[in-house]
PDB file of C-alpha atoms in Angstrom:
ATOM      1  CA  UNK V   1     -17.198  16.444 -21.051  1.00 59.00           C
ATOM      2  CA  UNK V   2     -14.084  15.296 -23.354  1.00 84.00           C
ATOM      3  CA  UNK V   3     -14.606  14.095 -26.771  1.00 92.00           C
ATOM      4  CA  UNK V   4     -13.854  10.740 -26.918  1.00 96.00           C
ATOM      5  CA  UNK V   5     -11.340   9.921 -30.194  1.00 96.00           C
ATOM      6  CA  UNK V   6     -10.641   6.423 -31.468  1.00 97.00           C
ATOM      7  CA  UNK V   7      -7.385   6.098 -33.385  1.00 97.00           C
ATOM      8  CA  UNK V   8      -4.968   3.028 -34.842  1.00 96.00           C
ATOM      9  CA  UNK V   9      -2.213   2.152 -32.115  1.00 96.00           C
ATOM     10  CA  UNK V  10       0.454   3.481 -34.802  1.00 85.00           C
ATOM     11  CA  UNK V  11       4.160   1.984 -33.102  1.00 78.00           C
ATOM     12  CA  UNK V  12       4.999  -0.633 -35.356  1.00 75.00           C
ATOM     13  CA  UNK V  13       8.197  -1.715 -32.909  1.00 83.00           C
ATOM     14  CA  UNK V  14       8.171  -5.292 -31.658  1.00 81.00           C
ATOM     15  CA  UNK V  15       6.895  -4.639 -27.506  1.00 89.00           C
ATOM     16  CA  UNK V  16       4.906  -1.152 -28.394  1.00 95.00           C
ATOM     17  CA  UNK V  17       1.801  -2.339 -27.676  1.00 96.00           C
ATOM     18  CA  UNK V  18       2.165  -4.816 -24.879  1.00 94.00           C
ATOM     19  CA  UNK V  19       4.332  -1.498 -23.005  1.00 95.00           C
ATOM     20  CA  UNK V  20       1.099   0.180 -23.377  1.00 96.00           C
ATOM     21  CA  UNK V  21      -0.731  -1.897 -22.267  1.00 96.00           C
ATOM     22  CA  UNK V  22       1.430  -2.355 -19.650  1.00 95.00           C
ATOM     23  CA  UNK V  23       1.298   1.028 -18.414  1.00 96.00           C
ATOM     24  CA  UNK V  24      -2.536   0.970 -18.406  1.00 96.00           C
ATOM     25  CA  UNK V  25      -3.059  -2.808 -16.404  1.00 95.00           C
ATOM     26  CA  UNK V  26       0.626  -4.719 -15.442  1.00 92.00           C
ATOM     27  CA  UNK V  27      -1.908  -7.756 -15.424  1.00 91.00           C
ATOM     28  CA  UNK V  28      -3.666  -7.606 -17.917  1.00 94.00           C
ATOM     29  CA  UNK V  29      -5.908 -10.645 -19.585  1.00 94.00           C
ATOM     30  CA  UNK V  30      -3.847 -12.923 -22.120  1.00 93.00           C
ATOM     31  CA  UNK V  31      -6.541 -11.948 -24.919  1.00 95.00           C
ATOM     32  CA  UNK V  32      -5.327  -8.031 -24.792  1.00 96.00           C
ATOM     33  CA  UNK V  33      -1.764  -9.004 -24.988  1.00 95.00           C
ATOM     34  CA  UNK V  34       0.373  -8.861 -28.447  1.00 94.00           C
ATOM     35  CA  UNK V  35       0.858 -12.192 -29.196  1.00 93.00           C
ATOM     36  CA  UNK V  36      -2.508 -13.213 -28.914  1.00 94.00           C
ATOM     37  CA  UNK V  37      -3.658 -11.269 -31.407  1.00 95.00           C
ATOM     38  CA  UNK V  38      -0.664 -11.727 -33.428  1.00 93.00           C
ATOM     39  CA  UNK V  39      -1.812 -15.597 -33.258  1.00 94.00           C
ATOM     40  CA  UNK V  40      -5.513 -15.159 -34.231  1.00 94.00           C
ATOM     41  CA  UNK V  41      -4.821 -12.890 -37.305  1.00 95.00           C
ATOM     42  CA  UNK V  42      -2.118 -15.757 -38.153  1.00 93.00           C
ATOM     43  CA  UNK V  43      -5.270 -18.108 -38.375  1.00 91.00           C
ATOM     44  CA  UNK V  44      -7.003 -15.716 -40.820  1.00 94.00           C
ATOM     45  CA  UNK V  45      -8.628 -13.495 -38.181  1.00 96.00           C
ATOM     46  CA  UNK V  46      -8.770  -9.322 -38.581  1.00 96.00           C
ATOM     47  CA  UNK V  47      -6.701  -7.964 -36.017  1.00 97.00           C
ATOM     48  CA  UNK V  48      -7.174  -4.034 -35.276  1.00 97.00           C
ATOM     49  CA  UNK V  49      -5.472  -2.739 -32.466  1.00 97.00           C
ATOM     50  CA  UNK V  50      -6.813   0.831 -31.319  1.00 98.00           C
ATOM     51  CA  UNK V  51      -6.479   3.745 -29.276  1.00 97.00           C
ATOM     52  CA  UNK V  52      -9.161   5.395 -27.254  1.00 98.00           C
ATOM     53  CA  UNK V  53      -8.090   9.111 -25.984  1.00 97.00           C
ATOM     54  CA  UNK V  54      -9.926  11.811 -24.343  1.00 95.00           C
ATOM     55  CA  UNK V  55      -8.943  15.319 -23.174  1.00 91.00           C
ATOM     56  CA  UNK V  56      -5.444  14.803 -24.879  1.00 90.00           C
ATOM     57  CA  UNK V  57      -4.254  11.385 -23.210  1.00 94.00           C
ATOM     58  CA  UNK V  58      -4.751   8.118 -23.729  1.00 96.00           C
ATOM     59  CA  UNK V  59      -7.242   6.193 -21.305  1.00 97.00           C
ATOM     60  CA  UNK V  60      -7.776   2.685 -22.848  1.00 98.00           C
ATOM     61  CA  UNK V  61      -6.372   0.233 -25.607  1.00 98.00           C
ATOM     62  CA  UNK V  62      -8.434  -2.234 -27.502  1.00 98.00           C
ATOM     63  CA  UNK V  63      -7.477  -5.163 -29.363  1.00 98.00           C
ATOM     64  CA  UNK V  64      -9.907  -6.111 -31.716  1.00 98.00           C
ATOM     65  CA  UNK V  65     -10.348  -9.569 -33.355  1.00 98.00           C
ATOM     66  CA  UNK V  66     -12.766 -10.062 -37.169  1.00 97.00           C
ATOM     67  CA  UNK V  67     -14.078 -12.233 -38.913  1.00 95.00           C
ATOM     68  CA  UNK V  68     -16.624 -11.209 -42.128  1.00 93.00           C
ATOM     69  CA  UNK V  69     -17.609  -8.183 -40.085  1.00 94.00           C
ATOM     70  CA  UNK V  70     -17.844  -9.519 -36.742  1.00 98.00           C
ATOM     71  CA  UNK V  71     -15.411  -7.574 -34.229  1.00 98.00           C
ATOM     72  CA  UNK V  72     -14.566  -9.343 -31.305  1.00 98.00           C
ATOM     73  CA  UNK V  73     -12.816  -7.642 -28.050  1.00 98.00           C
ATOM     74  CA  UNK V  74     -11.997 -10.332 -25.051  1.00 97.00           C
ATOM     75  CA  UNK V  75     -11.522  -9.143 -21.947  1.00 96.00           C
ATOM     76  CA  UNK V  76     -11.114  -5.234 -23.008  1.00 95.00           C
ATOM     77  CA  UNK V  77     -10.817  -2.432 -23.523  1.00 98.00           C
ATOM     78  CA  UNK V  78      -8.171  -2.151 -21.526  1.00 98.00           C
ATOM     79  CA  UNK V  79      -8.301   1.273 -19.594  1.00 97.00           C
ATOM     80  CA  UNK V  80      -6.779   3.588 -17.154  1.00 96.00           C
ATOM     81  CA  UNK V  81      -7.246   2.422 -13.410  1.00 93.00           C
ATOM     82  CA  UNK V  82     -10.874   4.349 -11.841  1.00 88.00           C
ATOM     83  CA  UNK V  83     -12.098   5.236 -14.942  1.00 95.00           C
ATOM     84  CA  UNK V  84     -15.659   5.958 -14.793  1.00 96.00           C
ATOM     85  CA  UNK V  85     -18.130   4.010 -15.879  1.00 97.00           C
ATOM     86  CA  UNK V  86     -20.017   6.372 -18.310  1.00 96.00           C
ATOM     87  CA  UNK V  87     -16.854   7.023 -19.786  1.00 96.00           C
ATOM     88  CA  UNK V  88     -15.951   2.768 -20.475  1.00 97.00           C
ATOM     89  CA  UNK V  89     -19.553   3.032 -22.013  1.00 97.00           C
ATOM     90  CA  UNK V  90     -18.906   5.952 -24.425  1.00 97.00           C
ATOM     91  CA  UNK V  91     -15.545   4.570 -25.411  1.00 98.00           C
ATOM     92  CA  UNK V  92     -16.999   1.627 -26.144  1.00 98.00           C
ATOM     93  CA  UNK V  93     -19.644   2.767 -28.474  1.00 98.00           C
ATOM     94  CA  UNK V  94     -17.206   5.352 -30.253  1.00 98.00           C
ATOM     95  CA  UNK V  95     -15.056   1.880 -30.795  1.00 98.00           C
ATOM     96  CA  UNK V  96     -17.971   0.551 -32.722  1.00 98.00           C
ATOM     97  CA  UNK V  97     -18.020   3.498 -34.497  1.00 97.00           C
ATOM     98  CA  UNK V  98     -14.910   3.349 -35.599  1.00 97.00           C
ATOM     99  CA  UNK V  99     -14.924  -0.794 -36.898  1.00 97.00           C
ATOM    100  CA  UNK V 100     -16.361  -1.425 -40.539  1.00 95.00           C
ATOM    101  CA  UNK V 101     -18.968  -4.015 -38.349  1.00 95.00           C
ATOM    102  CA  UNK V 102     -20.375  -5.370 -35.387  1.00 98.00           C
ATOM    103  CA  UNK V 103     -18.671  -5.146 -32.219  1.00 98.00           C
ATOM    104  CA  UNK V 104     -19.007  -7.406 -29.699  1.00 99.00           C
ATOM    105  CA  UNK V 105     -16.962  -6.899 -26.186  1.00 98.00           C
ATOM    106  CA  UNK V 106     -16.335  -8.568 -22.844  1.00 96.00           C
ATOM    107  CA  UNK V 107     -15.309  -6.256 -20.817  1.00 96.00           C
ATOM    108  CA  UNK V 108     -12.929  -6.815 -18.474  1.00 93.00           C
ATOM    109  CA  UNK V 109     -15.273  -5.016 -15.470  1.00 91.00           C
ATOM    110  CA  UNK V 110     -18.696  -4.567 -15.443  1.00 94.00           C
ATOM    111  CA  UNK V 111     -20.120  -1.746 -17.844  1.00 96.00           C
ATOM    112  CA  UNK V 112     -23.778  -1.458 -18.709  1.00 96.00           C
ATOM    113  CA  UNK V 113     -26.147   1.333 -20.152  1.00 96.00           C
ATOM    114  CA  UNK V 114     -27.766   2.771 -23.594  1.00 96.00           C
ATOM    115  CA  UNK V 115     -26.221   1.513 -26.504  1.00 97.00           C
ATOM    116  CA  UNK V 116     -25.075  -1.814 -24.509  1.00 98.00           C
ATOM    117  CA  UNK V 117     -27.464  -4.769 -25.792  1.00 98.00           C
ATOM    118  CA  UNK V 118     -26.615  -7.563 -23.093  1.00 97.00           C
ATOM    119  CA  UNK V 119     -25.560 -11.116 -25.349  1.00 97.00           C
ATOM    120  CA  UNK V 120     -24.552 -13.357 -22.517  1.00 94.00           C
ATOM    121  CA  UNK V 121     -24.333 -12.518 -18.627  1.00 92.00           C
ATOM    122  CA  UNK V 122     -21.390 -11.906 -16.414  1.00 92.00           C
ATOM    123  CA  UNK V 123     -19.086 -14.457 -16.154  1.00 91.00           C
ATOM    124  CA  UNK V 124     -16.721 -14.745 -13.345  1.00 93.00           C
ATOM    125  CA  UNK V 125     -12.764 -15.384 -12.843  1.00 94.00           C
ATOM    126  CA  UNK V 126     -10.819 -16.345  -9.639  1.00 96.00           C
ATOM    127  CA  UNK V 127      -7.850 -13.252  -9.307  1.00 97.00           C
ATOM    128  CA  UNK V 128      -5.003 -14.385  -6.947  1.00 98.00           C
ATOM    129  CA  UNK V 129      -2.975 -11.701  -5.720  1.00 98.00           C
ATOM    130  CA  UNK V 130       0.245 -12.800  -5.702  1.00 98.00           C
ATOM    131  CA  UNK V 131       2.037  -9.565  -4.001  1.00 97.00           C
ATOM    132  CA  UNK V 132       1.974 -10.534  -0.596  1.00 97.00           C
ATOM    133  CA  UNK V 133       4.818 -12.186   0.638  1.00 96.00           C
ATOM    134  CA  UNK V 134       5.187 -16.012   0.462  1.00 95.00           C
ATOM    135  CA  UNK V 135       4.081 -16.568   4.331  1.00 97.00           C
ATOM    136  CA  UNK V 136       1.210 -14.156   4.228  1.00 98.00           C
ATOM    137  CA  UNK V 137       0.292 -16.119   0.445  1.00 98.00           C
ATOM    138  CA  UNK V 138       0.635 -19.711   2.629  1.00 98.00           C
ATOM    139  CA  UNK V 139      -1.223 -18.250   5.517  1.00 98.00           C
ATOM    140  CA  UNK V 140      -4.103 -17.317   3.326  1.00 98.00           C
ATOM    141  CA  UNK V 141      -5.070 -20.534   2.008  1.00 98.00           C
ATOM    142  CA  UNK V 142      -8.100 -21.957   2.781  1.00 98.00           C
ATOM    143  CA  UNK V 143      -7.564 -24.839   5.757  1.00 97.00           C
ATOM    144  CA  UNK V 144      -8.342 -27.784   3.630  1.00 97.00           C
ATOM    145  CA  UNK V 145      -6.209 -26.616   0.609  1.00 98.00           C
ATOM    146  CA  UNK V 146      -3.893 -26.297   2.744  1.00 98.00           C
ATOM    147  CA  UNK V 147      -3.594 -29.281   4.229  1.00 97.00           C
ATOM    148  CA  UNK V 148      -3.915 -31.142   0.895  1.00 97.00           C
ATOM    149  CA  UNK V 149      -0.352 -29.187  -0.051  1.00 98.00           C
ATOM    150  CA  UNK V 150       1.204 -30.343   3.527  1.00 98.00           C
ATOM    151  CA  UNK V 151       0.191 -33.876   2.732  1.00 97.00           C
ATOM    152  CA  UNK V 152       1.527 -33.772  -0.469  1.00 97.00           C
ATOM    153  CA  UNK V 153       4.908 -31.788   0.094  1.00 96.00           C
ATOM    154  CA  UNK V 154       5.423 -34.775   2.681  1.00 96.00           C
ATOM    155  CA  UNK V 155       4.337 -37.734   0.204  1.00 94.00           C
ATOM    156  CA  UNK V 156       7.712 -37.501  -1.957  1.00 92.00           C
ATOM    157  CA  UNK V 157       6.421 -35.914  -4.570  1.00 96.00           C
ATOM    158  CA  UNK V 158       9.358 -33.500  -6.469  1.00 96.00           C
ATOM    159  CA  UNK V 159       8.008 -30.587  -8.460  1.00 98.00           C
ATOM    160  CA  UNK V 160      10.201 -30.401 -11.693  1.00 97.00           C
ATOM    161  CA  UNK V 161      10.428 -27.211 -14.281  1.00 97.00           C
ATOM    162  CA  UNK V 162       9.627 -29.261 -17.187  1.00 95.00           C
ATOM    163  CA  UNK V 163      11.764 -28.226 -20.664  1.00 92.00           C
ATOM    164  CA  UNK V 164       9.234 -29.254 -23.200  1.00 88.00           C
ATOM    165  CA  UNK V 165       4.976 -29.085 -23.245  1.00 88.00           C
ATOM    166  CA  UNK V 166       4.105 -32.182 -25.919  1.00 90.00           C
ATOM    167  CA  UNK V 167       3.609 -34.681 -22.870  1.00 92.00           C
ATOM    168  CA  UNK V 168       1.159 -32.585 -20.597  1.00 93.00           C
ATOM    169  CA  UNK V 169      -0.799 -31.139 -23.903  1.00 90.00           C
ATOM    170  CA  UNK V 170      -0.974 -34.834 -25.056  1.00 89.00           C
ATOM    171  CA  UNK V 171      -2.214 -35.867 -21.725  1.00 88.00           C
ATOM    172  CA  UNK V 172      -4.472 -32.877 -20.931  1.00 87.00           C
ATOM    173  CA  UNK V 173      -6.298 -33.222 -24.681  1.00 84.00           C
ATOM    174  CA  UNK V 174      -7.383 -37.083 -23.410  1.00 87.00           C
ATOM    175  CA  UNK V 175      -8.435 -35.693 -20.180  1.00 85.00           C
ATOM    176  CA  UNK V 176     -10.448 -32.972 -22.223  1.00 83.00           C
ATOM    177  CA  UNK V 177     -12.033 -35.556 -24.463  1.00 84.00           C
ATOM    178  CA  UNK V 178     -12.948 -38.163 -21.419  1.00 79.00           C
ATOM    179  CA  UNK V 179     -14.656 -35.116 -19.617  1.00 81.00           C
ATOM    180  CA  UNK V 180     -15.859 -33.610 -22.637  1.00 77.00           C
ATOM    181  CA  UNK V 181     -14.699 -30.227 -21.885  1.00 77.00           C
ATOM    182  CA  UNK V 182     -13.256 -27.436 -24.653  1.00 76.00           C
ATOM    183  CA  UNK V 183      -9.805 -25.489 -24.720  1.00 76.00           C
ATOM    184  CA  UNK V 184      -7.531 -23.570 -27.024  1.00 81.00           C
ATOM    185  CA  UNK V 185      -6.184 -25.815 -29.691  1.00 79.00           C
ATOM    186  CA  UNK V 186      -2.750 -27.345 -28.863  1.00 75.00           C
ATOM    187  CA  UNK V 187      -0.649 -25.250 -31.600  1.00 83.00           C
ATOM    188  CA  UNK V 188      -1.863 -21.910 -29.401  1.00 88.00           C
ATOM    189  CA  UNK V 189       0.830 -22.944 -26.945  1.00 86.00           C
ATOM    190  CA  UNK V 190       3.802 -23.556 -29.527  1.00 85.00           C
ATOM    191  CA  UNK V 191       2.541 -20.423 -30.933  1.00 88.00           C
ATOM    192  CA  UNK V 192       2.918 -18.594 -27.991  1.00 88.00           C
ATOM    193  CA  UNK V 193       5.872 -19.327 -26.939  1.00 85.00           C
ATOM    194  CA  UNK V 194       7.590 -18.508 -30.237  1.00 86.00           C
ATOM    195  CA  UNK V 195       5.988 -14.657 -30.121  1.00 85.00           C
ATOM    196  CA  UNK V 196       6.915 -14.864 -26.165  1.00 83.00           C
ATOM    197  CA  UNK V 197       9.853 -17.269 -25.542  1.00 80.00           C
ATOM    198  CA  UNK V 198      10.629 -17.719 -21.867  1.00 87.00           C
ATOM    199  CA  UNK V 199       6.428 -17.073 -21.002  1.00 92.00           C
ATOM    200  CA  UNK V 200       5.579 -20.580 -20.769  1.00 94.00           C
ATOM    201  CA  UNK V 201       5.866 -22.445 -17.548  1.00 96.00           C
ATOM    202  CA  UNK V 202       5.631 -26.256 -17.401  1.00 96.00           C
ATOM    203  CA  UNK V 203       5.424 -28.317 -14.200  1.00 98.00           C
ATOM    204  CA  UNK V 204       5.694 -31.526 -13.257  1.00 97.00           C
ATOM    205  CA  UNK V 205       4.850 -33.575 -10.310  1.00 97.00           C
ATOM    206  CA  UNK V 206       6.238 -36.900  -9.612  1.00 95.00           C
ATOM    207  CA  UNK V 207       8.802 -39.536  -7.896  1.00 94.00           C
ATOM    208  CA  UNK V 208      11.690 -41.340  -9.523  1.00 88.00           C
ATOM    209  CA  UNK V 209       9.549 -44.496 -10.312  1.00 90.00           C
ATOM    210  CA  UNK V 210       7.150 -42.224 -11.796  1.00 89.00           C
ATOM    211  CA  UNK V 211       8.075 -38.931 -13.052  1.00 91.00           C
ATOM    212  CA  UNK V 212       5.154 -37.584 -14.320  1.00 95.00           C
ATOM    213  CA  UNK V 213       1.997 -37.795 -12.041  1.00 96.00           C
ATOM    214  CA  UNK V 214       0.327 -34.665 -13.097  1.00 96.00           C
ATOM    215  CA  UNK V 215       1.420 -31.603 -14.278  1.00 97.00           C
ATOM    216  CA  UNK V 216       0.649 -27.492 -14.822  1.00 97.00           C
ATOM    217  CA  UNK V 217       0.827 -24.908 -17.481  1.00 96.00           C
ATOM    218  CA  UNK V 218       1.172 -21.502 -17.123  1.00 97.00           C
ATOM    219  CA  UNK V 219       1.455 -18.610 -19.773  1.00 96.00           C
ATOM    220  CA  UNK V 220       3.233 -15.125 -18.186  1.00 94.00           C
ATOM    221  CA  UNK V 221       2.681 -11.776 -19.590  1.00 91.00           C
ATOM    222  CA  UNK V 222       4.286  -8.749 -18.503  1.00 89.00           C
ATOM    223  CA  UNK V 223       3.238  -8.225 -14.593  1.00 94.00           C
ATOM    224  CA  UNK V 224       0.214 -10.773 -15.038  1.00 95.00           C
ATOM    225  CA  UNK V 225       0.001 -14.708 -15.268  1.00 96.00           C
ATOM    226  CA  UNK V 226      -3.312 -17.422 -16.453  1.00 96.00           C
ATOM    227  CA  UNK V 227      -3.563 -21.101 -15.650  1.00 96.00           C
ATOM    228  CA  UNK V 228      -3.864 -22.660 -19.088  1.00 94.00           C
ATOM    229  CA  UNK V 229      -4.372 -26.445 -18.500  1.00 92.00           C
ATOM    230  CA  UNK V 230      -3.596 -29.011 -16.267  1.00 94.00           C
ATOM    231  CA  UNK V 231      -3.526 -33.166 -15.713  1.00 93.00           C
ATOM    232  CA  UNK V 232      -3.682 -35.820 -13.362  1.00 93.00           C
ATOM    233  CA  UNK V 233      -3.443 -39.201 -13.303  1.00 93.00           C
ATOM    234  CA  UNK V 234      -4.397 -41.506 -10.603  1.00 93.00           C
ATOM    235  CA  UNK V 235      -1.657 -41.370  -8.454  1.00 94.00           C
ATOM    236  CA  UNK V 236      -1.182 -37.611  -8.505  1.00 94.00           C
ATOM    237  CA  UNK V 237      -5.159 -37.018  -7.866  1.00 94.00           C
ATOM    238  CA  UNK V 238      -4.320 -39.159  -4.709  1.00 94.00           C
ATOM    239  CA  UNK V 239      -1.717 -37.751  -3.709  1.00 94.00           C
ATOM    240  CA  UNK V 240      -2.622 -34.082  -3.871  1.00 95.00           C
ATOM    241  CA  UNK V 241      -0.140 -32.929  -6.988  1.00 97.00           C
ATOM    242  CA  UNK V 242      -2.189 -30.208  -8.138  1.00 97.00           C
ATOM    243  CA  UNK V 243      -1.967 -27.970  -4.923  1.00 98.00           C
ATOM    244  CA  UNK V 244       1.430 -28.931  -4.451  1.00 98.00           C
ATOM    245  CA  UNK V 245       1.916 -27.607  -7.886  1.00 98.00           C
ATOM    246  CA  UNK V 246      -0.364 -24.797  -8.443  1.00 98.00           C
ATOM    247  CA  UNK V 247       1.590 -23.180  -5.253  1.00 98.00           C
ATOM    248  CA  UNK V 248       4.616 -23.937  -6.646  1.00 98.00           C
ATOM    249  CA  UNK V 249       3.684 -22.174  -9.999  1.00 98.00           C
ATOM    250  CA  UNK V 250       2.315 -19.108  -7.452  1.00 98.00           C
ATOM    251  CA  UNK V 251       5.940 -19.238  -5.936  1.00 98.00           C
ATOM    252  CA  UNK V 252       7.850 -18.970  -8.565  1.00 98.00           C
ATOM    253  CA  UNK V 253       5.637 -16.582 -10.995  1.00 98.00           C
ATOM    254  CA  UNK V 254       6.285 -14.318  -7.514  1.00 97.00           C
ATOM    255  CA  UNK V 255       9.399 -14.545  -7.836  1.00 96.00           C
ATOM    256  CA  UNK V 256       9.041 -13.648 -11.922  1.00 95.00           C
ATOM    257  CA  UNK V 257       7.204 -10.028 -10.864  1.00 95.00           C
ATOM    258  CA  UNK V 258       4.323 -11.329 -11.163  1.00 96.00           C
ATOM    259  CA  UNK V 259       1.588  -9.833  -9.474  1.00 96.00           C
ATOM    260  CA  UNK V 260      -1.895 -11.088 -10.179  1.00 96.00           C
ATOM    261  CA  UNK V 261      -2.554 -15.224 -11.393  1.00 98.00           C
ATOM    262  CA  UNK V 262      -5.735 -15.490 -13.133  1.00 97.00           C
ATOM    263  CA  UNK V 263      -6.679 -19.196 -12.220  1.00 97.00           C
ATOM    264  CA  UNK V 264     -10.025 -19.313 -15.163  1.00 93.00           C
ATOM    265  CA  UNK V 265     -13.651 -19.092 -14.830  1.00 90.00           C
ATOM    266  CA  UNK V 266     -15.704 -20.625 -11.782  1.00 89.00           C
ATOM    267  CA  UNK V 267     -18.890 -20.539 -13.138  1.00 75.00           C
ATOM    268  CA  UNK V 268     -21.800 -22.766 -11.840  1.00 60.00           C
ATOM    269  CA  UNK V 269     -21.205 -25.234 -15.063  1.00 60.00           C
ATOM    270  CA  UNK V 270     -17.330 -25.976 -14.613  1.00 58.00           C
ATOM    271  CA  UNK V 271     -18.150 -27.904 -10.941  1.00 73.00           C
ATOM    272  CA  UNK V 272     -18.400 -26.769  -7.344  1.00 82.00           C
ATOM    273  CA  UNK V 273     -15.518 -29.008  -6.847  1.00 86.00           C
ATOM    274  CA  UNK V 274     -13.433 -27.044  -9.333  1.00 87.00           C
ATOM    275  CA  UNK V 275     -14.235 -24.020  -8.191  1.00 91.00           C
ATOM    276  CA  UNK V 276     -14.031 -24.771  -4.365  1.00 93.00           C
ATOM    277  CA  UNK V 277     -10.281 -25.673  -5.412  1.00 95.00           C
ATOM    278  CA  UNK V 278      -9.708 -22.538  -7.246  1.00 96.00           C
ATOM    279  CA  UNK V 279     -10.833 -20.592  -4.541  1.00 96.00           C
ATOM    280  CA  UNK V 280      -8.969 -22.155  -1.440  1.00 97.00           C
ATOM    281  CA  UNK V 281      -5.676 -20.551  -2.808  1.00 98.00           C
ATOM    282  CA  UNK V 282      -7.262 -17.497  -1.197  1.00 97.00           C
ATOM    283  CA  UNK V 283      -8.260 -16.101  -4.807  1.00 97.00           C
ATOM    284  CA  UNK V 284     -10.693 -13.360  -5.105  1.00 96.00           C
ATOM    285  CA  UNK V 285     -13.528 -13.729  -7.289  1.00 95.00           C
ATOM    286  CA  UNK V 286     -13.713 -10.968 -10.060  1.00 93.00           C
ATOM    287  CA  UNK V 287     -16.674 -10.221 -11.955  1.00 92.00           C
ATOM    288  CA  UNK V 288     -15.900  -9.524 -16.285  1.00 93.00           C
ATOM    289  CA  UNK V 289     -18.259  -7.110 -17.740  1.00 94.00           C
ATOM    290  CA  UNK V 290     -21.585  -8.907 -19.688  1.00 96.00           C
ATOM    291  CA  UNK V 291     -20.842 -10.127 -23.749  1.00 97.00           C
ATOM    292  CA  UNK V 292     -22.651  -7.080 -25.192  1.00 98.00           C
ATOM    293  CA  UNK V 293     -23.543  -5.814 -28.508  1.00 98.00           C
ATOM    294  CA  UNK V 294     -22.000  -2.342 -28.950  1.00 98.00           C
ATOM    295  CA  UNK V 295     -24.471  -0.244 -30.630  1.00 98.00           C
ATOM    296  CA  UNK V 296     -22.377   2.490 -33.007  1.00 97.00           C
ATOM    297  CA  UNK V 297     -22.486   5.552 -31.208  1.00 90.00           C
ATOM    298  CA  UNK V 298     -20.233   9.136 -30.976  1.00 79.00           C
ATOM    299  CA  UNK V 299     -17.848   9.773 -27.721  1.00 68.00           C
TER     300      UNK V 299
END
């Protein structure tokens, strides 16, 4: 069995890590991309970004986030497709090995065994596959999604790609604070789009006596794309504006090269209604690996 060997990602150029990442997942979470990173350590964090090899090639890529000797990894290690299980476990424990700290990891699938001290259980994300063509995609929506986006294509609403974000982050931060829900703090956005400009996609949904409705944002990277918040006022709620512009977003991230559309967690606590929405584009429901505790351990 191959010695498992963690080493620093050493290509300083700007795109390096991303194009390895790339290589490993196209679609891979937001959290192991670049500019994420790049974004927490600008907010004080550690950032460590590391290589995991075995038998002389590279099978996985972790970005690692710290904070007084707590080592975070979000949705990673990122590794080669089929890779087995045992060998995601022993990575991961070489990886705490190799931090000055705790590690704690949410794997992107499901890895469990000695040396894996489950913190918080599986959680689980809706995947839509976004390679089909668009009339296979329409076809597979559930029936009463998709007659919630006929309704709405034939109210006179007009989907708009919207130039600027400070309107639908003002809007959706009122909606968080009347539902009492968290997110990302507003700057992430601006933040993002500065290390990735062009990844941000803002829609609107409205008529010409009232533009703005409800609207979408989307952050792209590479091959993949995640729904990052969304609003609604009364009008668009009635008249259906969020399918009419979630498949609109699909449609045009398609048309980007974007394969998979990670539409956020439909666990129990979010609302059946939520999830019953996120799940009648046709999305498939992934499970993420348990928040462990990586016990120290050699590959």
């Amino acid at each position: 069995m191959d010695r498992i060997e963690i080493t620093t990602f050493a290509p300083a150029e700007p795109g390096a890590f991303d194009a390895a990442v790339a290589r490993l997942s196209p679609a891979a979470a937001l959290q192991a991309r670049a500019a994420y990173g790049e974004i927490a350590a600008a907010a004080g964090r550690g950032l460590r970004r590391l290589q995991i090899g075995a038998g002389g090639r590279r099978i996985g890529l972790a970005q690692v986030l710290g904070r007084g000797g707590l080592w975070l990894c979000s949705r990673g290690p990122v590794f080669a497709p089929d890779l087995p299980e045992e060998i995601r476990r022993r990575a991961l424990r070489a990886l705490a090995r190799a931090l000055p700290g705790l590690l704690i990891a949410t794997p992107e699938v499901p890895v469990a065994g000695f040396g894996l001290v489950p913190l918080v259980t599986a959680r689980h994300q809706a995947l839509w596959d976004l390679t089909p063509e668009d009339t296979a995609l329409r076809a597979a929506l559930q029936g009463k999604w998709r007659n919630r986006l006929v309704a709405a294509e034939r109210s006179g609403l007009r989907v708009k790609v919207e130039p600027t974000a400070d309107w639908l982050i003002a809007a959706e931060a009122q909606q968080r604070r009347d539902r009492g829900y968290r997110a990302l703090p507003p700057g992430f956005v601006a933040a993002w789009a500065q290390r990735d400009p062009g990844s941000v996609l803002v829609l609107s949904a409205g008529t010409a006596g009232a533009p703005r409705q409800a609207g979408v944002m989307v952050l792209r990277a590479g091959a993949g794309a995640s729904y990052h918040l969304g609003w609604s006022g009364p009008e668009g709620r009635a008249a259906g504006a969020h399918n009419l512009l979630l498949w609109q977003a699909a449609l045009r991230l398609r048309a980007q090269g974007v394969r998979g559309f990670d539409l956020g967690d439909i666990n129990s606590e979010a609302g059946a209604g939520l999830m019953r929405f996120k799940l009648g584009t046709g999305a498939a429901v992934q499970a993420l690996g348990a928040t462990v505790w990586v016990l120290p351990g050699r590959g």
